Amino acid sequence: MNDEFSVPVSVPLDADGFLRRECPNCEEEFKWFSHAEGDPDAEPVDQYFCPRCGQGAGLDSWWTPAQLDYASGAAAPAVDDFINNALDDVFKGLKSNKHFKVTRTGHYSSEIPTPEPLHEPNDMVIVEPPCHPSEPVKVPEDATGRVYCLVCGSPFAA
Ligand SMILES: [Zn+2]
Ligand SMILES: [Zn+2]
């Protein structure tokens, strides 16, 4: 058995294909365009810059609290299965004999309820950084006066 496993959890995109994000620095929300896997327009980066405050952070730092809640709930059944399979392995390794009978009666459950699917409203306005037009972002209408490029952090006005 592996020490690590991952559970794919999908979060919805809005009608324009944008994914809601929250900056770990300023905690403001924006959206970035979710490129399809293998899209040649996707910029290979190891960090993104917040369009709202211009601070950079690693690729995995941008989940909104609602997305994290949803992901832990949606992953719970797979986590339960993983733990139960691991327990089965442990019990298989314990041999019963005529003096000592090993049976497993419990079933592990994290008892996290399956979450309601996330709904992504088609809010905010699309802005394209002049330096990286293939990486548009969405920001609230009142935040378009100063936006930072997701890829390089250069400020621009939409
Ligand atoms: Zn920010
Ligand atoms: Zn740029």
Short mmCIF file of C-alpha atoms and ligand atoms in Angstrom, two decimals:
data_model
loop_
_atom_site.label_atom_id
_atom_site.label_comp_id
_atom_site.label_asym_id
_atom_site.label_seq_id
_atom_site.Cartn_x
_atom_site.Cartn_y
_atom_site.Cartn_z
CA MET A 1 0.00 0.00 0.00
CA ASN A 2 1.12 3.55 -0.73
CA ASP A 3 1.64 6.18 1.91
CA GLU A 4 0.24 8.79 -0.39
CA PHE A 5 -2.85 8.91 -2.44
CA SER A 6 -4.76 11.65 -4.15
CA VAL A 7 -8.43 12.13 -4.76
CA PRO A 8 -9.40 14.10 -7.84
CA VAL A 9 -12.03 16.67 -6.88
CA SER A 10 -13.36 18.94 -9.57
CA VAL A 11 -14.48 22.48 -8.87
CA PRO A 12 -16.82 24.13 -11.36
CA LEU A 13 -15.77 26.82 -13.83
CA ASP A 14 -18.05 29.70 -14.67
CA ALA A 15 -19.76 30.03 -18.06
CA ASP A 16 -16.65 31.66 -19.57
CA GLY A 17 -14.30 28.93 -18.33
CA PHE A 18 -12.88 30.86 -15.38
CA LEU A 19 -12.04 29.42 -11.97
CA ARG A 20 -12.67 31.41 -8.78
CA ARG A 21 -9.53 32.01 -6.70
CA GLU A 22 -8.71 33.72 -3.44
CA CYS A 23 -5.38 35.44 -2.82
CA PRO A 24 -3.53 34.03 0.24
CA ASN A 25 -2.05 37.51 0.78
CA CYS A 26 -4.88 40.07 0.43
CA GLU A 27 -7.73 37.51 0.63
CA GLU A 28 -9.52 39.20 -2.26
CA GLU A 29 -11.23 37.06 -4.87
CA PHE A 30 -10.63 37.00 -8.60
CA LYS A 31 -10.80 34.34 -11.30
CA TRP A 32 -8.23 32.98 -13.67
CA PHE A 33 -8.81 31.32 -16.99
CA SER A 34 -8.65 27.56 -16.71
CA HIS A 35 -6.68 26.31 -19.73
CA ALA A 36 -7.46 22.84 -21.00
CA GLU A 37 -4.78 20.24 -20.31
CA GLY A 38 -1.97 20.65 -22.85
CA ASP A 39 -3.20 24.05 -24.10
CA PRO A 40 -0.13 25.63 -25.77
CA ASP A 41 -1.39 29.08 -24.68
CA ALA A 42 -0.98 28.17 -21.01
CA GLU A 43 2.07 29.87 -19.54
CA PRO A 44 4.40 27.43 -17.73
CA VAL A 45 4.92 29.11 -14.37
CA ASP A 46 5.86 28.05 -10.86
CA GLN A 47 3.95 30.84 -9.18
CA TYR A 48 1.13 33.25 -10.00
CA PHE A 49 0.78 36.90 -9.09
CA CYS A 50 -2.42 38.16 -7.51
CA PRO A 51 -4.29 40.43 -9.96
CA ARG A 52 -5.62 42.37 -6.96
CA CYS A 53 -2.48 43.09 -4.89
CA GLY A 54 0.41 41.92 -7.11
CA GLN A 55 1.88 39.46 -4.58
CA GLY A 56 3.10 36.10 -5.86
CA ALA A 57 2.24 32.69 -4.40
CA GLY A 58 2.67 29.03 -5.38
CA LEU A 59 0.25 27.33 -7.75
CA ASP A 60 -1.64 25.55 -4.96
CA SER A 61 -2.18 28.59 -2.74
CA TRP A 62 -5.27 30.02 -4.32
CA TRP A 63 -8.20 27.87 -3.15
CA THR A 64 -11.19 29.72 -1.75
CA PRO A 65 -12.45 28.54 1.68
CA ALA A 66 -15.62 27.25 -0.03
CA GLN A 67 -13.54 25.18 -2.47
CA LEU A 68 -11.44 23.71 0.35
CA ASP A 69 -14.57 22.81 2.32
CA TYR A 70 -16.06 21.26 -0.75
CA ALA A 71 -12.89 19.32 -1.56
CA SER A 72 -12.55 17.82 1.92
CA GLY A 73 -16.21 16.78 1.88
CA ALA A 74 -16.09 15.42 -1.65
CA ALA A 75 -12.89 13.48 -0.90
CA ALA A 76 -14.19 11.97 2.37
CA PRO A 77 -15.73 8.76 0.89
CA ALA A 78 -12.45 7.98 -0.90
CA VAL A 79 -10.50 8.66 2.29
CA ASP A 80 -12.82 6.30 4.18
CA ASP A 81 -12.31 3.59 1.54
CA PHE A 82 -8.57 4.07 1.70
CA ILE A 83 -8.54 3.67 5.48
CA ASN A 84 -10.86 0.67 5.38
CA ASN A 85 -8.67 -1.04 2.78
CA ALA A 86 -5.65 -0.36 4.94
CA LEU A 87 -7.44 -1.85 7.96
CA ASP A 88 -8.38 -4.91 5.88
CA ASP A 89 -4.69 -5.40 5.10
CA VAL A 90 -3.85 -5.21 8.78
CA PHE A 91 -6.51 -7.78 9.65
CA LYS A 92 -5.45 -10.09 6.84
CA GLY A 93 -1.98 -10.09 8.35
CA LEU A 94 -3.35 -11.35 11.69
CA LYS A 95 -3.87 -15.10 11.53
CA SER A 96 -6.74 -16.72 13.35
CA ASN A 97 -6.12 -20.08 14.99
CA LYS A 98 -8.17 -22.37 17.20
CA HIS A 99 -7.32 -20.43 20.34
CA PHE A 100 -7.55 -16.98 18.94
CA LYS A 101 -10.04 -15.72 16.40
CA VAL A 102 -9.47 -12.45 14.61
CA THR A 103 -12.42 -10.80 12.94
CA ARG A 104 -13.00 -7.27 11.96
CA THR A 105 -16.39 -5.92 12.91
CA GLY A 106 -16.01 -2.14 12.73
CA HIS A 107 -16.15 -0.03 9.63
CA TYR A 108 -14.32 3.24 9.63
CA SER A 109 -16.24 6.33 8.58
CA SER A 110 -15.19 9.95 8.86
CA GLU A 111 -18.89 10.86 8.84
CA ILE A 112 -18.31 13.95 6.76
CA PRO A 113 -21.54 14.59 4.84
CA THR A 114 -21.29 14.70 1.05
CA PRO A 115 -21.34 18.39 0.16
CA GLU A 116 -23.76 20.13 -2.16
CA PRO A 117 -22.16 20.73 -5.58
CA LEU A 118 -20.51 24.14 -5.83
CA HIS A 119 -22.27 26.65 -8.00
CA GLU A 120 -20.10 29.14 -9.89
CA PRO A 121 -21.94 32.36 -10.83
CA ASN A 122 -20.81 34.16 -13.97
CA ASP A 123 -19.80 37.34 -12.16
CA MET A 124 -16.82 39.75 -12.49
CA VAL A 125 -15.41 41.21 -15.72
CA ILE A 126 -12.71 39.78 -18.00
CA VAL A 127 -9.47 41.78 -18.26
CA GLU A 128 -6.49 40.86 -20.45
CA PRO A 129 -3.00 41.90 -19.41
CA PRO A 130 -1.27 43.55 -22.41
CA CYS A 131 1.96 41.70 -21.53
CA HIS A 132 0.30 38.25 -21.39
CA PRO A 133 -3.00 38.44 -23.34
CA SER A 134 -3.36 34.64 -23.33
CA GLU A 135 -3.79 34.73 -19.53
CA PRO A 136 -6.96 36.77 -18.95
CA VAL A 137 -8.36 37.16 -15.44
CA LYS A 138 -11.69 38.26 -14.04
CA VAL A 139 -11.91 40.89 -11.32
CA PRO A 140 -14.89 42.72 -9.78
CA GLU A 141 -16.03 45.68 -11.85
CA ASP A 142 -14.77 48.23 -9.32
CA ALA A 143 -11.26 46.69 -9.32
CA THR A 144 -10.35 47.10 -13.01
CA GLY A 145 -8.48 50.41 -12.51
CA ARG A 146 -5.34 48.63 -11.37
CA VAL A 147 -4.83 44.95 -12.10
CA TYR A 148 -1.62 42.89 -11.96
CA CYS A 149 -0.67 40.32 -14.56
CA LEU A 150 -1.17 36.80 -13.26
CA VAL A 151 2.01 35.57 -14.95
CA CYS A 152 4.57 38.36 -14.47
CA GLY A 153 2.97 40.70 -11.90
CA SER A 154 3.11 43.80 -14.14
CA PRO A 155 0.40 46.33 -13.25
CA PHE A 156 -2.04 47.50 -15.93
CA ALA A 157 -5.35 49.31 -16.14
CA ALA A 158 -8.22 47.64 -17.96
ZN ZN B 1 -3.77 39.56 -3.39
ZN ZN B 2 2.43 39.65 -17.85
#
